[in-house]
Short mmCIF file of C-alpha atoms and ligand atoms in Angstrom, two decimals:
data_model
loop_
_atom_site.label_atom_id
_atom_site.label_comp_id
_atom_site.label_asym_id
_atom_site.label_seq_id
_atom_site.Cartn_x
_atom_site.Cartn_y
_atom_site.Cartn_z
CA MET L 1 18.11 2.61 -106.78
CA GLU L 2 15.00 4.34 -105.61
CA VAL L 3 14.94 7.89 -104.31
CA VAL L 4 12.30 8.99 -101.86
CA ILE L 5 11.95 12.69 -101.05
CA ARG L 6 10.04 13.63 -97.92
CA PRO L 7 8.96 17.20 -97.09
CA ASP L 8 11.23 17.59 -94.06
CA ALA L 9 13.80 15.87 -91.89
CA ASP L 10 11.22 14.44 -89.48
CA ALA L 11 9.31 12.81 -92.29
CA ALA L 12 12.48 11.36 -93.84
CA VAL L 13 13.54 9.93 -90.49
CA ALA L 14 10.04 8.53 -89.86
CA LEU L 15 10.05 6.72 -93.19
CA THR L 16 13.48 5.22 -92.53
CA VAL L 17 12.36 4.06 -89.08
CA GLN L 18 9.19 2.61 -90.54
CA LEU L 19 11.20 0.67 -93.10
CA ILE L 20 13.48 -0.81 -90.43
CA ALA L 21 10.50 -1.68 -88.19
CA THR L 22 8.68 -3.34 -91.07
CA ARG L 23 11.68 -5.52 -91.91
CA LEU L 24 12.22 -6.44 -88.22
CA ARG L 25 8.60 -7.40 -87.69
CA ALA L 26 8.71 -9.56 -90.81
CA LYS L 27 12.01 -11.21 -89.76
CA PRO L 28 12.62 -11.08 -85.99
CA ASP L 29 16.17 -12.49 -86.41
CA LEU L 30 17.05 -9.68 -88.85
CA VAL L 31 20.73 -8.92 -89.37
CA LEU L 32 20.89 -5.14 -89.32
CA GLY L 33 23.86 -3.05 -90.51
CA LEU L 34 24.07 0.21 -88.60
CA ALA L 35 25.72 3.62 -88.99
CA THR L 36 26.59 6.37 -86.49
CA GLY L 37 26.65 10.16 -86.99
CA ARG L 38 24.28 13.04 -86.48
CA THR L 39 21.83 11.84 -89.12
CA MET L 40 21.26 8.64 -87.16
CA GLU L 41 20.53 10.26 -83.79
CA PRO L 42 16.77 10.89 -84.44
CA VAL L 43 16.54 7.51 -86.19
CA TYR L 44 17.72 5.71 -83.04
CA ASP L 45 15.62 7.94 -80.76
CA SER L 46 12.53 6.97 -82.72
CA LEU L 47 13.47 3.32 -83.27
CA SER L 48 14.02 2.79 -79.54
CA SER L 49 10.66 4.35 -78.64
CA LEU L 50 8.52 1.84 -80.59
CA GLY L 51 8.70 -1.11 -78.22
CA LEU L 52 9.99 -3.40 -81.00
CA ASP L 53 11.37 -6.81 -80.12
CA PHE L 54 15.13 -6.88 -80.89
CA SER L 55 15.80 -10.01 -78.81
CA ARG L 56 16.69 -12.11 -81.89
CA CYS L 57 18.13 -9.25 -83.96
CA ARG L 58 21.90 -9.05 -84.63
CA THR L 59 23.68 -5.86 -85.62
CA PHE L 60 26.96 -4.97 -87.38
CA ASN L 61 28.19 -1.38 -87.35
CA LEU L 62 29.96 0.04 -90.35
CA ASP L 63 32.98 1.49 -88.66
CA GLU L 64 35.00 2.53 -85.61
CA TYR L 65 37.92 4.88 -85.01
CA VAL L 66 41.34 3.31 -84.51
CA GLY L 67 42.79 4.00 -81.05
CA ILE L 68 39.62 5.01 -79.22
CA PRO L 69 38.55 2.55 -76.47
CA PRO L 70 34.96 1.29 -76.56
CA ASP L 71 34.01 3.00 -73.25
CA ASP L 72 35.31 6.38 -74.49
CA PRO L 73 32.36 8.74 -75.24
CA GLN L 74 34.00 9.52 -78.60
CA SER L 75 33.93 5.89 -79.73
CA TYR L 76 31.27 4.61 -82.07
CA ARG L 77 30.65 1.67 -79.70
CA HIS L 78 29.77 4.17 -76.97
CA PHE L 79 27.51 6.11 -79.36
CA MET L 80 25.63 2.93 -80.24
CA ASN L 81 25.26 1.75 -76.65
CA GLU L 82 24.00 5.13 -75.55
CA ARG L 83 21.82 5.96 -78.53
CA LEU L 84 20.29 2.55 -79.23
CA PHE L 85 21.53 -0.65 -77.59
CA ASP L 86 20.92 0.49 -73.96
CA ARG L 87 17.35 1.48 -74.86
CA ILE L 88 16.15 -1.72 -76.58
CA ASN L 89 16.03 -5.40 -75.64
CA ILE L 90 18.93 -6.47 -77.88
CA LYS L 91 21.44 -8.92 -76.43
CA ARG L 92 24.78 -7.17 -76.12
CA ASP L 93 26.62 -10.11 -77.64
CA HIS L 94 24.40 -9.77 -80.71
CA THR L 95 25.84 -6.29 -81.38
CA HIS L 96 29.07 -5.89 -83.29
CA VAL L 97 31.28 -2.84 -83.79
CA PRO L 98 34.81 -3.24 -85.17
CA ASP L 99 37.43 -3.11 -82.40
CA GLY L 100 39.66 -0.12 -83.12
CA MET L 101 41.85 -1.08 -80.12
CA ALA L 102 42.67 -4.59 -81.40
CA ALA L 103 46.39 -5.40 -81.11
CA ASP L 104 46.22 -6.89 -84.60
CA LEU L 105 43.90 -4.71 -86.74
CA GLY L 106 44.40 -6.93 -89.79
CA ALA L 107 43.13 -9.96 -87.88
CA GLU L 108 40.26 -7.90 -86.45
CA VAL L 109 38.96 -6.84 -89.91
CA ARG L 110 39.22 -10.37 -91.26
CA HIS L 111 37.35 -11.66 -88.21
CA TYR L 112 34.67 -8.98 -88.70
CA GLU L 113 34.04 -10.15 -92.27
CA ARG L 114 33.81 -13.79 -91.04
CA ARG L 115 31.34 -12.83 -88.32
CA ILE L 116 29.07 -11.08 -90.90
CA LYS L 117 29.24 -14.18 -93.11
CA HIS L 118 28.57 -16.46 -90.14
CA ALA L 119 25.44 -14.41 -89.31
CA GLY L 120 24.19 -15.13 -92.83
CA GLY L 121 25.04 -11.71 -94.26
CA ILE L 122 23.38 -8.36 -93.63
CA ASP L 123 19.67 -8.20 -94.40
CA LEU L 124 19.27 -4.43 -94.18
CA GLN L 125 22.14 -1.93 -94.12
CA LEU L 126 21.52 1.61 -92.89
CA LEU L 127 23.82 4.28 -94.29
CA GLY L 128 24.52 7.99 -94.00
CA ILE L 129 26.73 9.87 -96.47
CA GLY L 130 29.75 12.04 -95.83
CA GLU L 131 30.22 15.37 -97.53
CA ASP L 132 33.06 13.72 -99.57
CA GLY L 133 30.66 10.98 -100.67
CA HIS L 134 31.87 8.32 -98.24
CA ILE L 135 29.69 5.51 -97.00
CA GLY L 136 31.10 3.93 -93.87
CA PHE L 137 34.59 5.44 -93.85
CA ASN L 138 35.21 4.56 -97.52
CA GLU L 139 37.00 7.76 -98.48
CA PRO L 140 37.59 8.83 -102.09
CA LEU L 141 39.40 6.21 -104.20
CA SER L 142 38.26 3.34 -101.97
CA ALA L 143 38.10 0.32 -104.23
CA LEU L 144 34.51 -0.44 -105.16
CA MET L 145 35.18 -4.08 -104.26
CA SER L 146 36.93 -3.31 -100.97
CA ARG L 147 36.30 -5.34 -97.82
CA THR L 148 36.50 -4.38 -94.16
CA ARG L 149 39.87 -2.80 -93.54
CA GLU L 150 41.83 0.04 -91.96
CA LYS L 151 41.46 3.36 -93.77
CA ALA L 152 42.99 6.85 -93.43
CA LEU L 153 40.41 9.60 -93.04
CA THR L 154 40.39 12.69 -95.24
CA PRO L 155 40.94 16.12 -93.68
CA LYS L 156 37.35 16.94 -94.79
CA THR L 157 35.95 14.00 -92.83
CA ARG L 158 38.03 14.89 -89.79
CA ARG L 159 36.62 18.43 -89.96
CA GLN L 160 33.07 17.12 -90.46
CA ASN L 161 33.42 14.88 -87.37
CA ALA L 162 35.16 17.43 -85.15
CA GLY L 163 31.96 18.05 -83.17
CA MET L 164 32.52 14.97 -81.00
CA PHE L 165 36.08 16.12 -80.32
CA GLY L 166 35.44 19.56 -78.91
CA GLY L 167 35.31 21.09 -82.41
CA ASP L 168 39.01 20.36 -82.91
CA ALA L 169 39.62 18.39 -86.16
CA GLU L 170 43.19 17.71 -85.02
CA ARG L 171 41.81 15.53 -82.19
CA VAL L 172 39.77 13.38 -84.57
CA PRO L 173 41.67 10.10 -85.17
CA LYS L 174 43.46 9.83 -88.49
CA ARG L 175 42.44 6.24 -89.09
CA ALA L 176 39.39 4.02 -88.78
CA LEU L 177 38.25 0.47 -89.42
CA THR L 178 35.42 0.34 -91.91
CA MET L 179 33.38 -2.17 -93.82
CA GLY L 180 34.46 -1.97 -97.47
CA VAL L 181 32.29 -0.80 -100.33
CA GLY L 182 32.09 -4.44 -101.43
CA THR L 183 31.04 -5.50 -97.95
CA ILE L 184 28.24 -2.94 -97.99
CA LEU L 185 27.10 -3.95 -101.48
CA ASP L 186 26.74 -7.55 -100.24
CA ALA L 187 23.84 -6.46 -97.98
CA HIS L 188 20.49 -7.79 -99.18
CA GLU L 189 18.88 -4.35 -98.94
CA ILE L 190 20.29 -0.85 -98.32
CA VAL L 191 18.70 2.36 -97.08
CA LEU L 192 20.76 5.57 -97.19
CA LEU L 193 19.37 8.54 -95.28
CA ALA L 194 20.60 12.07 -95.96
CA ILE L 195 19.27 15.27 -94.37
CA GLY L 196 20.08 18.91 -95.02
CA ALA L 197 21.34 21.19 -97.79
CA GLU L 198 25.03 20.56 -97.09
CA LYS L 199 24.53 16.99 -98.39
CA ALA L 200 22.76 18.11 -101.59
CA PRO L 201 25.73 18.52 -103.98
CA ILE L 202 27.43 15.21 -103.14
CA LEU L 203 24.12 13.41 -103.04
CA ALA L 204 23.31 14.51 -106.58
CA GLN L 205 26.72 13.29 -107.80
CA ALA L 206 26.32 9.98 -106.02
CA VAL L 207 22.80 9.30 -107.32
CA GLU L 208 22.76 10.89 -110.76
CA GLY L 209 26.44 11.07 -111.65
CA PRO L 210 28.76 8.37 -112.96
CA ILE L 211 29.88 5.51 -110.76
CA THR L 212 33.34 6.40 -109.52
CA ALA L 213 35.68 5.36 -106.75
CA MET L 214 36.06 9.10 -106.05
CA ILE L 215 32.51 8.95 -104.56
CA SER L 216 31.97 5.66 -102.72
CA ALA L 217 28.24 6.23 -102.44
CA SER L 218 27.93 6.18 -106.26
CA ALA L 219 28.62 2.43 -106.06
CA LEU L 220 25.13 2.07 -104.60
CA GLN L 221 23.84 2.47 -108.15
CA LEU L 222 25.00 -1.12 -108.65
CA HIS L 223 22.78 -2.43 -105.86
CA PRO L 224 19.43 -3.95 -106.85
CA ARG L 225 17.62 -3.04 -103.64
CA CYS L 226 18.92 0.35 -102.54
CA LYS L 227 16.68 3.13 -101.27
CA VAL L 228 17.83 6.71 -100.80
CA VAL L 229 15.63 8.67 -98.36
CA LEU L 230 16.02 12.46 -98.38
CA ASP L 231 14.43 15.58 -97.08
CA THR L 232 13.77 18.32 -99.65
CA ALA L 233 16.95 20.17 -98.70
CA ALA L 234 19.21 17.13 -99.38
CA ALA L 235 17.30 16.49 -102.60
CA SER L 236 17.60 20.07 -103.82
CA SER L 237 20.40 19.41 -106.40
CA LEU L 238 18.76 16.37 -108.03
CA SER L 239 17.48 16.77 -111.58
CA GLN L 240 14.77 14.07 -111.71
CA THR L 241 12.74 14.85 -108.57
CA GLU L 242 9.43 14.79 -110.46
CA TYR L 243 10.07 11.18 -111.48
CA TYR L 244 11.14 10.11 -107.98
CA GLU L 245 8.05 11.69 -106.49
CA TRP L 246 5.83 9.93 -109.03
CA ILE L 247 7.37 6.55 -108.16
CA PHE L 248 6.80 7.08 -104.46
CA ALA L 249 3.21 8.20 -105.01
CA ASN L 250 2.29 5.38 -107.44
CA GLU L 251 4.39 2.24 -107.05
CA PRO L 252 2.66 -0.48 -104.98
CA GLU L 253 5.74 -1.30 -102.86
CA TRP L 254 5.51 2.19 -101.30
CA SER L 255 1.79 2.02 -100.54
CA ALA L 256 2.32 1.13 -96.90
CA PHE L 257 4.74 4.02 -96.47
CA ARG L 258 2.77 6.86 -97.99
C1 F6R K 1 29.26 6.64 -89.56
C2 F6R K 1 29.41 6.52 -90.98
C3 F6R K 1 29.55 7.73 -91.84
C4 F6R K 1 28.41 8.73 -91.64
C5 F6R K 1 28.59 10.00 -92.49
C6 F6R K 1 27.53 11.03 -92.25
O1 F6R K 1 29.16 5.35 -88.96
O2 F6R K 1 29.49 5.44 -91.46
O3 F6R K 1 29.58 7.34 -93.19
O4 F6R K 1 27.19 8.11 -91.96
O5 F6R K 1 29.84 10.55 -92.23
O6 F6R K 1 27.66 11.52 -90.98
P1 F6R K 1 26.59 12.56 -90.38
O7 F6R K 1 25.33 11.80 -90.24
O8 F6R K 1 27.15 12.93 -89.04
O9 F6R K 1 26.48 13.67 -91.34
#
């Protein structure tokens, strides 16, 4: 795992976008794993403004609420269409979001896994982190080898996501479909972006604490090509910032990003 700390949110977003753009230019048929949420809004704003060619790119989103139709503004499919897919030249049938309205959710999640495999696996997976340490909707005690499945959301996550539901956590669905921790770890490369002081305590546990199913993001320590991009506020509870800053300033692989 490599930790990159940028001076502010704009710089952390810019580095994340630069990383995605670099990978897409190098491999125009990139298979991109995508996340939703507030952290991703500026990422998609910036990514869609670069005039990149997404015509051969395929995408797989991490998750979707159960019981929210794709055209509902509260669905993650709607978020992705509005924030990214409608603004770039991606083919709509190259974009995948789990179908939370499927009559058979078990069949849907198995099909989702098959589609990822059929695409050749995910080249680059973009992640945010929940305040309970989730990646995707892998809530505490998600098996570290879990695959795409239906998952109950914690009250904390439902409160965290209430913004899209008029501020009322009770209106946030209780269940979601999500890639598993194991599905995420299968990606060839991972970049997790976290912004803001409210993410600092869980981020420090995930990055510098023990690997535990209580904090799904801690499983990223097992991944050989995982980058964690932070602003100084999100990094404020880390203990080894001097080392992370030295790596970013000196290691050749970061030279194009400095
Ligand atoms: C969303 C997702 C979640 C979010 C996380 C952070 O598709 O997978 O894990 O990345 O809840 O959300 P924000 O960015 O809103 O703080």
